[in-house]
């Protein structure tokens, strides 16, 4: 009888799942049917309205006035076919709009620092300059970041806005908006119609050499209010469908007074000296 009862529960759950899926698909179809055709001006106005709702939901002026951010958590890195290759503690510091310092492991003895068009790394070999490719990737990342878009880039001229209608994203009803900058980098953002918080962002670009199209996706979830700002405590990223990165935040703070000199080569040299950066001590430090 227990077996029959278990089978009955499975059948019931399957029916409920199927019904929920049907409702989600019907809602998506209905949403698309109601979108209608907007003129370019109407589409741009609607997109800006959705973005403003997102900014308000994230914390409004408090969110826009953020100067720096410090977060701690665990990060997972994935290789080909989304296979996990590394998982470790990180401490991430940002001084907006263009400075970032990431310290790895509880010892904080591996550090990457980027400051505009410069970058450096600290590891067991000491302090070295970041490669040109790494710096270029960091700068592209700044342009793809929706927080930078909301806080800084929207003040700049030359952005093209487009409303792409309603859809179901991560089982949530959402509005899609699209923003393209003068360099033809397109950011597509899905905003929850219920909470008005960003659910997903897609960054579409083309390799200048091969002209191949690349789509990078970022999913935001587990929002928690921190100091008046809605903060996603889980950030999952993928490239062309393959998962590349996942950040699980344990705590986050804003406007802690980070200084520009914390994001310099000199700061890494100082850290290297604090670690006892001599050849005799390397094996004991790392």
Short mmCIF file of C-alpha atoms in Angstrom, two decimals:
data_model
loop_
_atom_site.label_atom_id
_atom_site.label_comp_id
_atom_site.label_asym_id
_atom_site.label_seq_id
_atom_site.Cartn_x
_atom_site.Cartn_y
_atom_site.Cartn_z
CA UNK A 1 0.00 0.00 0.00
CA UNK A 2 2.91 2.32 0.73
CA UNK A 3 4.22 1.68 -2.78
CA UNK A 4 0.83 2.50 -4.33
CA UNK A 5 0.59 5.63 -2.14
CA UNK A 6 4.06 6.73 -3.32
CA UNK A 7 3.13 6.15 -6.96
CA UNK A 8 -0.03 8.20 -6.44
CA UNK A 9 2.00 11.10 -5.03
CA UNK A 10 4.38 10.93 -7.99
CA UNK A 11 1.45 11.00 -10.43
CA UNK A 12 -0.14 13.91 -8.55
CA UNK A 13 3.14 15.88 -8.56
CA UNK A 14 3.64 15.14 -12.24
CA UNK A 15 0.14 16.44 -13.02
CA UNK A 16 0.75 19.57 -10.96
CA UNK A 17 4.10 20.16 -12.67
CA UNK A 18 2.52 19.69 -16.08
CA UNK A 19 -0.30 22.07 -15.17
CA UNK A 20 2.14 24.68 -13.91
CA UNK A 21 4.22 24.38 -17.07
CA UNK A 22 1.09 24.79 -19.20
CA UNK A 23 0.12 27.90 -17.24
CA UNK A 24 3.61 29.37 -17.65
CA UNK A 25 3.59 28.72 -21.40
CA UNK A 26 0.07 30.15 -21.72
CA UNK A 27 1.09 33.25 -19.78
CA UNK A 28 4.11 33.72 -22.01
CA UNK A 29 2.03 33.32 -25.17
CA UNK A 30 -0.61 35.69 -23.83
CA UNK A 31 2.01 38.26 -22.87
CA UNK A 32 3.57 38.16 -26.32
CA UNK A 33 0.13 38.48 -27.95
CA UNK A 34 -0.61 41.61 -25.92
CA UNK A 35 2.64 43.39 -26.73
CA UNK A 36 1.42 44.99 -29.92
CA UNK A 37 3.59 47.18 -32.13
CA UNK A 38 5.30 50.24 -30.66
CA UNK A 39 6.88 53.09 -32.58
CA UNK A 40 10.64 53.55 -31.95
CA UNK A 41 9.93 56.50 -29.65
CA UNK A 42 7.27 54.57 -27.72
CA UNK A 43 9.59 51.58 -27.45
CA UNK A 44 12.45 53.72 -26.11
CA UNK A 45 10.15 55.44 -23.61
CA UNK A 46 8.80 52.10 -22.38
CA UNK A 47 12.32 50.70 -22.00
CA UNK A 48 13.41 53.73 -19.95
CA UNK A 49 10.31 53.36 -17.79
CA UNK A 50 11.11 49.71 -17.03
CA UNK A 51 14.74 50.60 -16.22
CA UNK A 52 13.62 53.40 -13.90
CA UNK A 53 11.32 50.96 -12.11
CA UNK A 54 14.30 48.63 -11.68
CA UNK A 55 16.45 51.44 -10.27
CA UNK A 56 13.68 52.38 -7.83
CA UNK A 57 13.30 48.73 -6.74
CA UNK A 58 17.05 48.36 -6.22
CA UNK A 59 17.04 51.28 -3.80
CA UNK A 60 16.44 54.44 -5.81
CA UNK A 61 18.74 57.31 -4.90
CA UNK A 62 20.46 55.23 -2.21
CA UNK A 63 21.40 52.70 -4.90
CA UNK A 64 22.53 55.40 -7.34
CA UNK A 65 24.68 57.12 -4.69
CA UNK A 66 26.77 54.04 -3.90
CA UNK A 67 30.48 54.89 -4.03
CA UNK A 68 32.03 51.55 -3.10
CA UNK A 69 31.05 47.97 -2.38
CA UNK A 70 32.75 45.20 -0.40
CA UNK A 71 31.48 41.61 -0.64
CA UNK A 72 32.68 38.29 0.72
CA UNK A 73 31.63 34.86 -0.45
CA UNK A 74 32.47 31.70 -2.33
CA UNK A 75 33.09 31.63 -6.04
CA UNK A 76 32.95 28.67 -8.41
CA UNK A 77 34.79 28.68 -11.74
CA UNK A 78 33.74 26.38 -14.59
CA UNK A 79 35.62 25.14 -17.63
CA UNK A 80 34.48 23.50 -20.84
CA UNK A 81 31.00 21.96 -20.77
CA UNK A 82 30.30 23.80 -17.48
CA UNK A 83 32.57 21.48 -15.48
CA UNK A 84 33.60 22.81 -12.06
CA UNK A 85 37.35 23.50 -11.98
CA UNK A 86 37.79 25.62 -8.85
CA UNK A 87 35.84 26.74 -5.79
CA UNK A 88 37.24 29.14 -3.21
CA UNK A 89 36.69 32.02 -0.81
CA UNK A 90 36.91 35.53 -2.27
CA UNK A 91 36.88 39.08 -0.95
CA UNK A 92 35.80 41.52 -3.63
CA UNK A 93 36.24 45.30 -3.37
CA UNK A 94 34.85 47.82 -5.86
CA UNK A 95 35.38 51.57 -6.00
CA UNK A 96 33.04 52.74 -8.72
CA UNK A 97 33.11 53.22 -11.59
CA UNK A 98 36.37 51.51 -12.65
CA UNK A 99 38.37 50.02 -9.76
CA UNK A 100 38.20 46.43 -8.51
CA UNK A 101 40.33 44.34 -6.17
CA UNK A 102 39.70 40.62 -5.68
CA UNK A 103 41.53 38.66 -2.97
CA UNK A 104 41.40 34.87 -3.11
CA UNK A 105 41.47 32.29 -0.29
CA UNK A 106 41.28 32.99 3.42
CA UNK A 107 44.98 33.88 3.39
CA UNK A 108 44.31 36.59 0.77
CA UNK A 109 47.68 35.82 -0.79
CA UNK A 110 46.49 35.79 -4.42
CA UNK A 111 45.12 39.16 -5.52
CA UNK A 112 43.98 40.75 -8.78
CA UNK A 113 43.68 44.53 -9.01
CA UNK A 114 42.26 46.57 -11.89
CA UNK A 115 42.24 50.33 -12.05
CA UNK A 116 40.82 51.77 -15.28
CA UNK A 117 43.25 50.82 -18.04
CA UNK A 118 45.82 49.26 -15.68
CA UNK A 119 46.01 46.01 -13.76
CA UNK A 120 48.30 43.91 -11.58
CA UNK A 121 48.37 40.52 -9.88
CA UNK A 122 49.99 39.19 -6.72
CA UNK A 123 50.81 35.51 -6.37
CA UNK A 124 53.65 33.34 -5.10
CA UNK A 125 55.98 34.95 -7.63
CA UNK A 126 55.34 38.50 -6.42
CA UNK A 127 53.62 41.40 -8.20
CA UNK A 128 53.28 41.40 -11.98
CA UNK A 129 51.47 43.52 -14.57
CA UNK A 130 48.20 42.13 -15.88
CA UNK A 131 48.18 41.11 -19.52
CA UNK A 132 46.71 43.38 -22.17
CA UNK A 133 43.97 40.79 -22.79
CA UNK A 134 43.05 40.69 -19.08
CA UNK A 135 42.82 44.49 -18.90
CA UNK A 136 40.73 44.60 -22.08
CA UNK A 137 38.37 41.97 -20.64
CA UNK A 138 38.03 43.98 -17.42
CA UNK A 139 37.19 47.14 -19.37
CA UNK A 140 34.63 45.26 -21.45
CA UNK A 141 33.18 43.92 -18.21
CA UNK A 142 32.65 47.48 -16.98
CA UNK A 143 30.64 48.24 -20.11
CA UNK A 144 28.58 45.06 -19.66
CA UNK A 145 27.80 45.66 -15.99
CA UNK A 146 24.19 46.70 -15.46
CA UNK A 147 25.10 48.58 -12.27
CA UNK A 148 27.51 50.74 -14.24
CA UNK A 149 24.82 51.13 -16.89
CA UNK A 150 22.21 52.28 -14.37
CA UNK A 151 24.55 54.50 -12.33
CA UNK A 152 26.81 56.05 -14.96
CA UNK A 153 26.32 55.09 -18.60
CA UNK A 154 22.70 56.23 -18.81
CA UNK A 155 23.96 59.78 -18.28
CA UNK A 156 26.04 59.53 -21.47
CA UNK A 157 24.72 60.34 -24.97
CA UNK A 158 24.40 57.89 -27.83
CA UNK A 159 22.55 55.04 -26.11
CA UNK A 160 19.74 53.34 -28.00
CA UNK A 161 16.82 51.96 -25.94
CA UNK A 162 14.30 49.35 -27.05
CA UNK A 163 11.45 47.55 -25.30
CA UNK A 164 11.34 43.89 -26.31
CA UNK A 165 8.08 42.91 -24.65
CA UNK A 166 7.03 40.45 -21.96
CA UNK A 167 8.20 36.90 -21.45
CA UNK A 168 8.77 34.22 -18.81
CA UNK A 169 12.34 34.21 -17.42
CA UNK A 170 13.40 31.77 -14.70
CA UNK A 171 9.67 31.00 -14.18
CA UNK A 172 8.98 34.68 -13.53
CA UNK A 173 6.99 37.07 -15.70
CA UNK A 174 9.37 39.74 -16.94
CA UNK A 175 9.79 42.72 -19.23
CA UNK A 176 12.73 42.65 -21.63
CA UNK A 177 14.57 45.88 -22.44
CA UNK A 178 17.56 46.37 -24.70
CA UNK A 179 20.26 49.04 -24.53
CA UNK A 180 22.92 49.44 -27.23
CA UNK A 181 25.91 51.74 -26.84
CA UNK A 182 27.78 53.59 -29.63
CA UNK A 183 30.30 50.71 -29.80
CA UNK A 184 27.42 48.36 -30.74
CA UNK A 185 27.57 46.44 -27.47
CA UNK A 186 24.02 45.37 -26.68
CA UNK A 187 22.73 44.64 -23.18
CA UNK A 188 19.37 42.90 -22.84
CA UNK A 189 17.84 42.99 -19.36
CA UNK A 190 14.91 40.99 -18.00
CA UNK A 191 13.10 42.82 -15.18
CA UNK A 192 10.56 41.09 -12.96
CA UNK A 193 7.05 42.45 -13.43
CA UNK A 194 6.29 41.56 -9.79
CA UNK A 195 9.33 42.95 -7.91
CA UNK A 196 10.80 45.12 -10.72
CA UNK A 197 14.24 43.70 -9.84
CA UNK A 198 16.60 42.54 -12.62
CA UNK A 199 16.42 38.78 -13.18
CA UNK A 200 18.81 38.34 -16.05
CA UNK A 201 21.12 40.27 -18.35
CA UNK A 202 22.49 39.24 -21.74
CA UNK A 203 25.55 40.90 -23.22
CA UNK A 204 25.83 40.53 -26.98
CA UNK A 205 29.04 41.45 -28.80
CA UNK A 206 31.14 40.44 -31.81
CA UNK A 207 34.82 39.55 -31.89
CA UNK A 208 36.51 42.38 -33.85
CA UNK A 209 38.86 39.89 -35.53
CA UNK A 210 36.65 36.88 -36.24
CA UNK A 211 33.28 38.73 -36.23
CA UNK A 212 31.84 35.80 -34.27
CA UNK A 213 28.85 36.61 -32.10
CA UNK A 214 29.21 36.03 -28.35
CA UNK A 215 26.33 35.98 -25.87
CA UNK A 216 27.17 36.22 -22.17
CA UNK A 217 24.34 35.71 -19.70
CA UNK A 218 24.18 36.79 -16.07
CA UNK A 219 21.43 35.60 -13.70
CA UNK A 220 20.63 37.46 -10.47
CA UNK A 221 18.85 35.73 -7.60
CA UNK A 222 18.44 35.51 -3.82
CA UNK A 223 18.02 39.25 -3.41
CA UNK A 224 18.54 40.58 0.11
CA UNK A 225 18.22 44.17 1.30
CA UNK A 226 21.58 45.47 2.53
CA UNK A 227 21.76 49.01 3.88
CA UNK A 228 18.71 49.99 1.85
CA UNK A 229 19.92 48.36 -1.38
CA UNK A 230 18.49 45.17 -2.89
CA UNK A 231 21.55 42.99 -3.45
CA UNK A 232 21.64 39.67 -5.36
CA UNK A 233 23.41 37.15 -3.15
CA UNK A 234 23.78 34.75 -6.06
CA UNK A 235 25.27 35.69 -9.43
CA UNK A 236 25.56 33.05 -12.16
CA UNK A 237 27.27 33.72 -15.47
CA UNK A 238 27.53 31.75 -18.70
CA UNK A 239 29.00 32.25 -22.16
CA UNK A 240 27.26 30.87 -25.23
CA UNK A 241 25.27 28.52 -23.01
CA UNK A 242 28.18 27.21 -20.93
CA UNK A 243 28.37 28.16 -17.24
CA UNK A 244 31.60 30.01 -16.43
CA UNK A 245 31.20 31.57 -12.99
CA UNK A 246 28.99 31.47 -9.92
CA UNK A 247 29.29 33.77 -6.91
CA UNK A 248 27.56 32.98 -3.61
CA UNK A 249 27.68 36.07 -1.39
CA UNK A 250 27.82 35.64 2.39
CA UNK A 251 27.91 39.34 3.30
CA UNK A 252 28.10 42.68 1.55
CA UNK A 253 28.61 46.31 2.63
CA UNK A 254 28.39 49.66 0.88
CA UNK A 255 30.20 52.98 1.25
CA UNK A 256 32.89 51.69 3.60
CA UNK A 257 35.33 54.42 2.59
CA UNK A 258 37.59 52.54 0.20
CA UNK A 259 40.44 54.73 -1.06
CA UNK A 260 41.92 54.90 -4.58
CA UNK A 261 45.37 53.91 -3.30
CA UNK A 262 43.93 50.50 -2.32
CA UNK A 263 43.73 49.78 -6.06
CA UNK A 264 47.37 50.37 -7.05
CA UNK A 265 50.50 48.36 -7.71
CA UNK A 266 52.01 49.94 -4.61
CA UNK A 267 49.25 48.44 -2.46
CA UNK A 268 50.13 44.98 -3.79
CA UNK A 269 53.84 45.55 -3.18
CA UNK A 270 52.96 46.49 0.39
CA UNK A 271 50.85 43.33 0.76
CA UNK A 272 53.73 41.27 -0.66
CA UNK A 273 56.04 42.71 1.98
CA UNK A 274 53.48 42.01 4.72
CA UNK A 275 53.40 38.39 3.59
CA UNK A 276 57.17 38.27 3.93
CA UNK A 277 57.78 38.25 0.21
CA UNK A 278 61.24 36.75 0.07
CA UNK A 279 62.29 33.57 -1.68
CA UNK A 280 63.13 31.97 1.64
CA UNK A 281 59.58 32.43 2.93
CA UNK A 282 57.51 31.74 -0.18
CA UNK A 283 56.96 28.08 0.56
CA UNK A 284 55.63 28.90 4.01
CA UNK A 285 53.21 31.56 2.77
CA UNK A 286 51.41 29.90 -0.11
#
